[in-house]
């Protein structure tokens, strides 16, 4: 009987390993960029075509490889960074498993050119699906160039699972930004289909963040720095007023390696507790340096998850550091219950010197003088006002005015007022007109009721209907926006002053693709630049203050990709805008607003569910209510 278990051929094993390492073109970009960084390169160029499906090329000026290393780097489990198993717990480099190049070569056409500085000639190798096609010497510049073409050419099923070019390109941008942010001392250049997308010269950490995300990034950054025995923290967090709906600009780097950590993210959010709006996400660019032997980065194939030895201490230090920075730069509110603000010195008195008060003494005053004498002096004529004899008993009392009681004499006597006062008429403060007549108000009060600022109750013949105000408004707005984009020509309201809204490069790519659909919705774009858009008109049912929030929510909803056909694209935009603009739970509505919402809901084509397929209302029959009271 023949054996059942057998060893897999090398090319099959490489393709299986490639499934873990290479999931999309962005995975190739990550591996090649990290290899270039490990080669001590100071200038790295990334060139891609068709979102990496046709070409991913990384050119660096690093130390290069000799002939033997150039051939051996494509072998499985071949690495220059590990000699012993203990080295896994003291890593200072990026890629270390020795599977990346072997996996990439198994599913693509690879051309590698490399040369060391001291060598006269370099090596050029061409591989197609793990098969060495050619290897020859060539005149090359110092460094290494990897060109990966026709990704997944021999695995059509995997290629069919790739997303649209827009989605794959955005994933490549994410990987490029992560490597570029971790190494501000390296010059990075990024080209897509012949156009330069990024040119990041060697700079400081703050300049690198600003160069990557452009716009008004510089003014929203708050520096964070802390030195402890456990961890060294530096980087930046954003001011609360610049928080966004999505979690795009959030980066953790541990020992210059990008990681994802929900635990550390919770520490950041805890530092912002009380100063962020509900649902808002702050931006942060935090660089943590810890001892290499205190972390384990070999727990995930992409090495984006790390296990820390003392997570609780790291959590406390990170939270305290961010909270301290927000307070130090007067971003977070400071409450001091022991300080009385009324005792603060006003600004215009702060630098003034005290003035010595002057004291005047009446030398002629005699408290024991006879009242007759005082009256004599008080009632003396208009002659000289000085004392005639200079005696100390001659107190001069000023002329007495009428007694204060005289001010109130006659107030209670009606005869003191003019008789015409009864005929004086005053303007009535009673409102003589209202927006709705009494019959309408009475009718409204009897038909709709709001409960807990969440539900609207309206009686019907068979019982009553309970409407979820937020979901109902979402359905009404959704059908309005969809009709504007597909059937009617949307109306716009022109802005007196155009809005300048700044976005990152990846977000600008999305806006460029959505521009036509947004115009059909009612937006008017006056200008579109590399890092911002100028909007001069907005839909009629959108306020100026809601535009930024609406676009942020739309970009957040489309992070996973824009639908290919126009109807699905319009449907997605309409859903996102309806979710952003719908009245929220906890909002108090007037009687007329409640009526309009209920009437608008049941005028929809599909009033039963919201755009997100959740029920908008329920009905309760009188019989069901009677059963509740049955004994």
XYZ file of C-alpha atoms in Angstrom:
631
model
C 0.000 0.000 0.000
C 1.412 3.366 -1.015
C 2.122 6.071 1.538
C -0.533 8.717 2.105
C 1.692 11.455 3.528
C 4.210 13.059 1.181
C 6.371 16.148 1.091
C 5.073 19.095 -0.884
C 7.177 20.319 -3.815
C 9.087 23.507 -3.094
C 7.066 25.675 -5.482
C 3.793 24.553 -3.866
C 5.166 25.128 -0.370
C 6.313 28.599 -1.432
C 2.874 29.422 -2.795
C 1.267 28.324 0.470
C 3.751 30.423 2.450
C 3.011 33.334 0.142
C -0.615 33.188 1.266
C 0.493 34.246 4.737
C 3.059 36.830 3.723
C 1.642 38.285 0.477
C -2.048 39.021 0.636
C -2.147 41.986 -1.761
C 0.299 44.363 -3.518
C 0.618 46.377 -0.306
C 2.207 43.324 1.342
C 4.960 43.339 -1.292
C 5.483 47.065 -0.748
C 5.863 46.541 2.989
C 8.400 43.733 2.696
C 10.552 45.469 0.079
C 10.557 48.814 1.899
C 11.555 47.154 5.177
C 14.390 45.308 3.448
C 15.611 48.610 2.004
C 15.551 50.196 5.468
C 17.510 47.247 6.903
C 20.100 47.759 4.159
C 20.930 51.146 5.742
C 19.640 53.048 2.720
C 19.343 56.837 2.920
C 17.289 57.234 -0.271
C 14.409 54.901 -1.173
C 12.153 55.128 -4.240
C 8.837 53.289 -4.564
C 7.395 52.927 -8.076
C 4.057 51.221 -8.710
C 1.746 50.776 -11.684
C -1.929 49.854 -11.697
C -2.054 49.892 -7.899
C 0.791 47.373 -7.748
C -0.913 44.708 -9.863
C 1.415 45.307 -12.819
C 4.547 46.583 -11.076
C 5.955 47.178 -7.605
C 9.534 48.422 -7.673
C 11.698 49.552 -4.768
C 15.095 51.151 -5.449
C 17.504 51.932 -2.611
C 21.098 53.082 -2.181
C 21.856 50.634 0.621
C 24.805 48.320 1.058
C 23.663 45.799 -1.562
C 24.566 42.078 -1.806
C 27.331 39.996 -3.333
C 26.703 37.231 -5.866
C 26.152 34.491 -3.290
C 23.779 36.519 -1.150
C 21.844 37.665 -4.205
C 21.077 34.063 -5.126
C 20.515 32.854 -1.574
C 18.071 35.603 -0.551
C 15.314 33.898 -2.562
C 15.672 30.626 -0.643
C 13.145 29.809 2.062
C 14.139 30.540 5.663
C 17.256 32.376 4.502
C 17.955 35.503 6.537
C 20.876 37.658 7.570
C 19.306 38.766 10.837
C 19.033 35.614 12.948
C 21.750 33.185 13.969
C 20.247 31.619 17.109
C 16.729 31.159 18.458
C 17.515 33.658 21.220
C 17.869 36.362 18.553
C 14.087 36.346 18.156
C 13.850 38.119 21.510
C 16.433 40.773 20.697
C 15.476 42.050 17.264
C 16.487 45.483 16.020
C 15.583 45.034 12.355
C 12.420 44.740 10.252
C 11.987 41.544 8.282
C 13.733 38.557 9.811
C 11.881 35.353 8.909
C 13.498 34.856 5.502
C 10.229 33.994 3.788
C 9.282 37.282 2.123
C 11.414 37.169 -1.034
C 10.863 33.445 -1.513
C 7.109 33.922 -1.229
C 7.075 36.913 -3.581
C 9.173 35.103 -6.166
C 6.752 32.150 -6.075
C 3.768 34.198 -7.288
C 5.269 36.910 -9.514
C 7.933 37.830 -12.047
C 10.855 39.251 -10.093
C 13.877 41.119 -11.376
C 16.579 41.993 -8.878
C 19.632 44.205 -9.415
C 22.145 44.652 -6.626
C 25.694 45.880 -6.152
C 27.962 46.506 -3.195
C 29.982 49.697 -2.968
C 33.398 48.037 -3.124
C 32.521 45.805 -6.099
C 32.995 46.854 -9.727
C 30.075 44.833 -11.095
C 26.699 43.961 -9.691
C 24.360 40.997 -10.081
C 21.109 40.815 -12.031
C 18.691 37.934 -11.391
C 15.337 37.177 -13.067
C 12.877 34.741 -11.443
C 9.425 33.666 -12.654
C 7.301 31.623 -10.266
C 10.247 30.361 -8.171
C 12.188 29.387 -11.320
C 15.522 31.083 -11.930
C 15.435 32.350 -15.518
C 18.760 34.151 -15.634
C 21.638 35.398 -13.519
C 24.367 37.625 -14.900
C 26.787 40.376 -13.995
C 25.958 43.961 -14.901
C 27.153 47.526 -14.417
C 24.880 48.886 -11.704
C 24.792 51.725 -9.171
C 25.308 51.012 -5.493
C 22.292 49.527 -3.783
C 19.464 47.168 -4.695
C 16.467 47.341 -7.010
C 13.545 44.900 -6.745
C 10.944 44.914 -9.536
C 7.915 42.675 -8.885
C 5.701 42.333 -11.952
C 2.383 40.577 -12.669
C 1.540 39.673 -9.091
C -0.415 36.396 -8.714
C 0.078 35.580 -12.399
C 0.110 31.848 -11.605
C -2.683 31.961 -9.022
C -5.707 33.430 -10.884
C -8.044 32.712 -8.003
C -6.016 34.926 -5.656
C -5.798 37.671 -8.274
C -9.576 37.675 -8.685
C -9.963 38.383 -4.981
C -8.059 41.658 -5.248
C -10.147 44.800 -4.826
C -10.384 47.745 -7.189
C -7.323 49.806 -8.019
C -8.518 52.563 -5.694
C -8.714 50.239 -2.697
C -5.403 48.519 -3.414
C -3.710 51.874 -3.979
C -4.969 53.137 -0.622
C -3.540 50.062 1.113
C -0.190 50.759 -0.544
C -0.307 54.352 0.689
C -0.980 53.075 4.216
C 2.086 50.809 4.151
C 4.261 53.522 2.630
C 3.190 56.048 5.267
C 3.904 53.622 8.104
C 7.477 53.026 6.964
C 8.079 56.680 6.100
C 6.806 57.915 9.473
C 9.016 55.453 11.319
C 12.192 56.680 9.576
C 12.308 60.477 9.129
C 16.078 60.208 8.549
C 15.509 58.535 5.145
C 14.480 60.297 1.937
C 11.390 58.578 0.467
C 9.895 59.118 -2.987
C 6.666 57.524 -4.226
C 5.549 57.331 -7.882
C 2.226 55.957 -9.125
C 1.640 55.478 -12.863
C 4.391 57.966 -13.637
C 3.151 60.701 -11.262
C 5.010 61.728 -8.135
C 2.701 61.250 -5.160
C 5.116 61.790 -2.244
C 8.531 63.388 -1.957
C 9.637 63.226 1.665
C 13.110 64.653 2.283
C 15.142 63.870 5.386
C 13.615 65.884 8.218
C 12.632 66.004 11.865
C 9.827 63.888 13.237
C 7.338 66.763 13.221
C 8.246 67.792 9.676
C 7.846 64.212 8.466
C 4.330 64.013 9.923
C 3.410 67.352 8.319
C 4.926 66.359 4.955
C 3.053 63.058 4.895
C -0.377 64.426 5.816
C 0.074 68.048 4.617
C -2.851 70.425 5.101
C -3.145 71.997 8.545
C -1.454 69.111 10.327
C 1.192 71.299 11.970
C -1.233 73.470 13.921
C -3.130 70.541 15.400
C -0.133 68.658 16.862
C 0.634 68.610 20.588
C 4.081 67.147 21.451
C 4.336 64.240 23.896
C 7.609 63.248 25.548
C 8.378 61.046 28.543
C 11.449 59.146 29.709
C 11.109 56.246 32.144
C 12.991 53.043 32.884
C 10.239 50.982 31.257
C 9.597 52.990 28.114
C 10.661 56.150 26.304
C 7.752 57.967 24.650
C 7.859 60.751 22.095
C 5.554 61.898 19.358
C 2.432 63.941 18.903
C -1.281 63.864 19.605
C -3.914 66.102 18.070
C -5.945 68.798 19.750
C -9.508 67.763 20.584
C -11.096 70.215 18.149
C -9.364 68.418 15.253
C -10.743 64.979 16.134
C -12.363 63.072 13.271
C -14.986 60.402 12.856
C -12.594 57.828 11.447
C -9.435 56.289 12.901
C -7.182 56.954 9.925
C -4.377 59.026 11.443
C -3.528 56.843 14.418
C -0.029 55.371 14.557
C 1.890 53.432 17.201
C 5.566 52.667 16.608
C 7.527 50.402 18.920
C 11.282 50.410 18.295
C 10.643 52.017 14.858
C 8.148 49.307 13.899
C 4.474 50.063 13.225
C 2.093 48.072 15.428
C -1.620 47.804 16.132
C -2.723 47.660 19.746
C -6.265 48.081 21.019
C -4.907 48.140 24.557
C -2.648 51.130 23.941
C -5.384 52.841 21.934
C -7.625 52.575 24.976
C -4.925 54.325 27.016
C -4.926 57.228 24.555
C -8.715 57.480 24.635
C -8.629 57.433 28.440
C -6.295 60.455 28.371
C -8.872 62.317 26.255
C -11.735 61.359 28.560
C -14.123 64.274 28.998
C -12.746 66.517 26.238
C -13.825 64.638 23.104
C -17.231 64.554 21.477
C -18.998 61.217 21.386
C -17.719 59.094 18.515
C -14.758 61.385 17.771
C -11.303 59.890 17.291
C -8.085 61.851 17.933
C -5.039 61.598 15.708
C -1.790 60.447 17.272
C 1.739 59.620 16.167
C 3.429 57.953 19.130
C 6.902 56.410 19.148
C 7.686 54.010 21.975
C 11.172 52.718 22.667
C 11.407 49.680 24.945
C 14.147 47.101 25.631
C 14.214 44.573 22.796
C 14.045 41.656 25.229
C 10.807 42.944 26.817
C 8.628 42.409 23.730
C 7.702 39.532 21.441
C 6.997 40.570 17.842
C 6.895 37.064 16.408
C 3.217 36.402 17.152
C 1.719 37.487 13.814
C 2.815 36.859 10.198
C 2.747 40.583 9.358
C 4.484 41.471 12.635
C 1.975 44.237 13.430
C 1.036 42.817 16.836
C 3.385 42.834 19.804
C 3.275 41.174 23.201
C 4.630 43.354 26.041
C 6.030 42.030 29.288
C 4.389 44.706 31.479
C 1.351 46.045 29.652
C -0.354 47.597 32.692
C 2.625 49.834 33.508
C 2.940 50.845 29.868
C -0.766 51.712 29.813
C -0.476 53.945 32.882
C 2.649 55.743 31.632
C 1.179 56.392 28.190
C -2.098 57.682 29.570
C -0.366 59.977 32.081
C 2.077 61.321 29.473
C -0.659 62.308 27.033
C -2.816 63.787 29.767
C 0.145 65.825 30.992
C 0.883 67.142 27.498
C -2.728 68.127 26.885
C -2.790 70.009 30.175
C 0.662 71.548 29.728
C -0.315 73.104 26.401
C -3.669 74.300 27.744
C -5.614 71.874 25.599
C -7.373 70.007 28.392
C -9.485 71.920 30.911
C -7.922 72.311 34.356
C -10.192 72.377 37.391
C -8.903 73.850 40.651
C -11.631 73.919 43.254
C -9.409 75.661 45.842
C -8.847 78.767 43.718
C -11.295 81.665 43.824
C -11.395 83.359 40.427
C -12.796 86.525 42.012
C -9.463 87.068 43.767
C -7.487 87.172 40.522
C -5.912 90.526 39.749
C -7.421 92.139 36.621
C -4.966 92.562 33.757
C -5.050 96.398 33.719
C -4.338 96.547 37.473
C -1.586 93.945 37.497
C 1.354 96.344 37.025
C -0.012 99.359 38.899
C 1.484 100.455 42.235
C -0.625 101.128 45.286
C -1.661 104.737 46.038
C -1.552 106.033 49.643
C -5.020 107.329 50.571
C -5.376 110.945 51.859
C -7.059 111.653 55.207
C -8.901 114.911 55.999
C -9.582 115.840 59.640
C -11.982 118.535 60.800
C -10.135 120.170 63.716
C -13.242 122.081 64.840
C -15.368 119.022 65.406
C -16.604 118.658 69.016
C -18.932 115.743 69.650
C -19.854 117.161 73.101
C -20.952 120.567 71.845
C -24.482 121.737 72.653
C -27.074 121.128 69.949
C -28.091 124.767 70.184
C -24.581 125.806 69.329
C -24.540 123.367 66.404
C -27.873 124.717 65.219
C -26.524 128.229 65.541
C -23.614 127.428 63.275
C -25.755 125.429 60.938
C -28.265 128.254 60.561
C -25.706 131.074 60.368
C -26.067 133.500 57.502
C -24.288 133.654 54.215
C -21.385 135.554 55.605
C -17.963 134.113 56.282
C -18.041 130.341 56.654
C -15.169 130.285 59.203
C -15.468 130.315 62.985
C -15.421 133.798 64.563
C -13.559 132.919 67.746
C -11.618 129.782 66.740
C -12.997 127.916 69.787
C -12.933 124.136 69.503
C -16.579 124.031 70.707
C -17.824 125.900 67.666
C -18.812 122.846 65.558
C -20.182 123.813 62.184
C -22.804 121.345 61.084
C -23.642 121.527 57.409
C -27.081 122.728 56.451
C -29.487 119.870 56.992
C -31.476 118.714 54.031
C -35.054 117.595 54.318
C -35.555 114.527 56.444
C -35.464 111.239 54.521
C -38.965 110.497 55.678
C -40.187 113.374 53.561
C -39.247 111.435 50.417
C -42.128 109.046 51.042
C -44.757 111.564 52.175
C -47.973 111.294 50.211
C -47.096 108.184 48.255
C -50.062 106.309 49.672
C -52.504 109.113 49.020
C -54.349 108.690 45.729
C -54.933 112.455 45.542
C -51.229 112.990 44.851
C -51.486 111.206 41.459
C -53.113 112.914 38.492
C -56.665 111.823 37.832
C -55.770 111.092 34.234
C -53.622 108.126 35.306
C -56.617 105.856 35.246
C -56.985 106.502 31.557
C -53.354 105.626 30.711
C -53.141 102.403 28.652
C -50.043 100.203 28.509
C -48.945 98.013 25.610
C -50.060 94.457 26.155
C -47.351 91.785 26.312
C -49.763 89.044 25.322
C -48.920 87.367 22.012
C -51.841 88.012 19.718
C -50.678 85.829 16.832
C -49.036 82.383 16.576
C -47.359 80.398 13.866
C -50.157 77.838 13.879
C -53.765 78.434 14.783
C -55.309 76.928 17.891
C -57.083 74.193 15.968
C -53.832 72.974 14.429
C -52.031 72.989 17.772
C -54.851 71.128 19.446
C -54.952 68.636 16.610
C -51.177 68.119 16.845
C -51.182 67.637 20.581
C -53.807 64.967 20.261
C -52.006 63.007 17.537
C -48.271 62.813 18.281
C -46.236 62.477 21.443
C -42.482 62.230 21.972
C -41.194 59.727 24.520
C -37.729 60.028 26.086
C -36.604 62.181 23.137
C -36.290 58.974 21.153
C -39.669 57.686 20.026
C -42.720 59.364 18.512
C -46.099 57.836 19.377
C -49.144 58.425 17.193
C -52.602 56.835 17.602
C -54.145 54.887 14.728
C -57.496 53.139 14.320
C -56.255 49.749 15.458
C -54.068 51.042 18.289
C -50.898 53.107 18.101
C -47.669 53.324 16.130
C -44.279 53.935 17.763
C -41.674 55.519 15.469
C -37.904 55.570 16.053
C -37.145 59.198 15.200
C -33.520 58.651 14.155
C -34.175 55.690 11.866
C -37.264 57.349 10.409
C -35.333 60.504 9.553
C -32.569 58.401 8.006
C -35.126 56.789 5.675
C -36.612 60.178 4.699
C -33.216 61.753 3.982
C -31.932 58.664 2.193
C -34.749 58.680 -0.337
C -34.415 62.440 -0.822
C -30.689 62.238 -1.561
C -31.090 59.200 -3.806
C -33.826 60.943 -5.789
C -31.654 64.040 -6.206
C -28.750 61.996 -7.532
C -30.667 59.694 -9.857
C -33.943 61.367 -10.885
C -34.016 65.074 -10.169
C -31.376 67.745 -10.533
C -30.163 68.617 -7.058
C -30.550 72.162 -5.786
C -27.653 74.006 -4.188
C -27.370 76.943 -1.862
C -24.436 79.234 -2.589
C -22.136 80.132 0.290
C -21.222 83.750 0.936
C -17.682 82.670 1.828
C -16.350 79.415 0.263
C -15.230 76.639 2.594
C -11.610 75.424 2.559
C -11.488 71.832 3.806
C -8.142 70.048 4.222
C -7.663 66.298 3.806
C -4.826 63.793 3.586
C -3.595 62.527 0.233
C -5.517 59.262 0.558
C -8.729 61.115 1.382
C -8.199 63.463 -1.560
C -8.036 60.414 -3.843
C -11.442 59.301 -2.578
C -12.936 62.772 -2.976
C -11.649 62.934 -6.561
C -13.523 59.719 -7.377
C -16.666 60.820 -5.546
C -16.664 64.336 -6.975
C -19.250 63.712 -9.695
C -21.649 61.989 -7.305
C -21.241 64.785 -4.744
C -21.975 67.370 -7.436
C -25.187 65.492 -8.272
C -26.087 65.685 -4.584
C -25.797 69.480 -4.559
C -22.167 70.243 -3.749
C -20.356 72.847 -5.843
C -16.563 72.506 -5.970
C -14.863 75.774 -6.809
C -11.356 74.311 -6.735
C -9.574 71.037 -5.937
C -5.911 71.015 -4.877
C -3.468 68.388 -3.640
C -4.395 68.781 0.028
C -7.715 70.674 0.169
C -10.944 71.447 -1.656
C -12.820 74.728 -1.975
C -16.602 74.321 -1.721
C -18.807 77.241 -2.787
C -22.205 75.510 -2.739
C -23.884 72.858 -0.600
C -27.193 70.918 -0.742
C -30.226 72.857 0.470
C -30.889 70.580 3.451
C -27.277 70.764 4.686
C -25.967 73.570 6.888
C -22.509 75.050 6.507
C -21.375 73.711 9.892
C -22.324 70.150 8.895
C -20.256 69.975 5.683
C -16.954 68.973 7.312
C -18.620 66.360 9.525
C -20.600 64.981 6.590
C -17.554 64.530 4.353
C -15.528 62.959 7.170
C -18.305 60.439 7.800
C -18.517 59.696 4.088
C -14.773 59.079 3.800
C -14.911 56.871 6.884
C -17.729 54.774 5.418
C -15.798 54.322 2.178
C -12.525 53.174 3.729
C -13.174 49.638 2.500
C -13.628 50.747 -1.085
C -15.862 52.626 -3.482
C -18.435 50.526 -5.369
C -17.696 50.016 -9.032
C -21.056 50.918 -10.612
C -22.609 54.357 -10.261
C -25.872 53.218 -8.648
C -24.084 51.438 -5.802
C -21.860 54.478 -5.395
C -24.872 56.803 -5.168
C -26.550 54.406 -2.766
C -23.497 54.404 -0.484
C -23.228 58.204 -0.537
C -26.936 58.633 0.193
C -26.723 56.233 3.151
C -23.681 57.973 4.602
C -25.197 61.453 4.269
C -28.491 60.302 5.767
C -26.656 58.781 8.735
C -24.726 62.012 9.316
C -27.629 64.451 9.009
C -30.470 62.486 10.613
C -31.855 63.776 13.883
C -30.165 61.947 16.732
C -31.628 60.168 19.705
C -31.974 62.639 22.574
C -33.109 65.548 20.402
C -36.319 67.251 21.475
C -38.740 67.857 18.600
C -41.622 70.301 18.406
C -45.146 69.096 17.687
C -44.916 70.242 14.083
C -41.511 68.564 13.599
C -42.906 65.311 14.961
C -45.870 65.497 12.589
C -43.666 66.260 9.594
C -41.337 63.374 10.421
C -44.179 60.856 10.736
C -45.875 62.086 7.564
C -42.565 62.101 5.692
C -41.816 58.546 6.766
C -45.094 57.100 5.539
C -44.709 59.013 2.275
C -41.499 57.051 1.538
C -41.420 54.165 -0.898
C -40.234 51.770 1.804
C -41.116 53.207 5.234
C -40.772 49.924 7.106
C -36.984 49.860 7.423
C -34.122 52.349 7.621
C -31.426 52.483 4.893
C -29.492 50.030 7.086
C -32.354 47.493 7.160
C -33.505 48.169 10.706
C -37.198 48.667 11.573
C -38.332 52.288 11.710
C -41.596 51.728 13.594
C -43.708 49.163 15.381
C -47.474 48.986 15.898
C -49.383 47.978 18.999
C -53.036 46.969 18.670
C -55.641 47.788 21.242
C -56.178 44.070 21.766
C -52.512 43.667 22.707
C -52.802 46.492 25.202
C -56.000 44.985 26.644
C -54.165 41.713 27.245
C -51.647 43.559 29.400
C -54.445 44.624 31.727
C -56.194 41.278 31.751
C -56.294 39.619 35.138
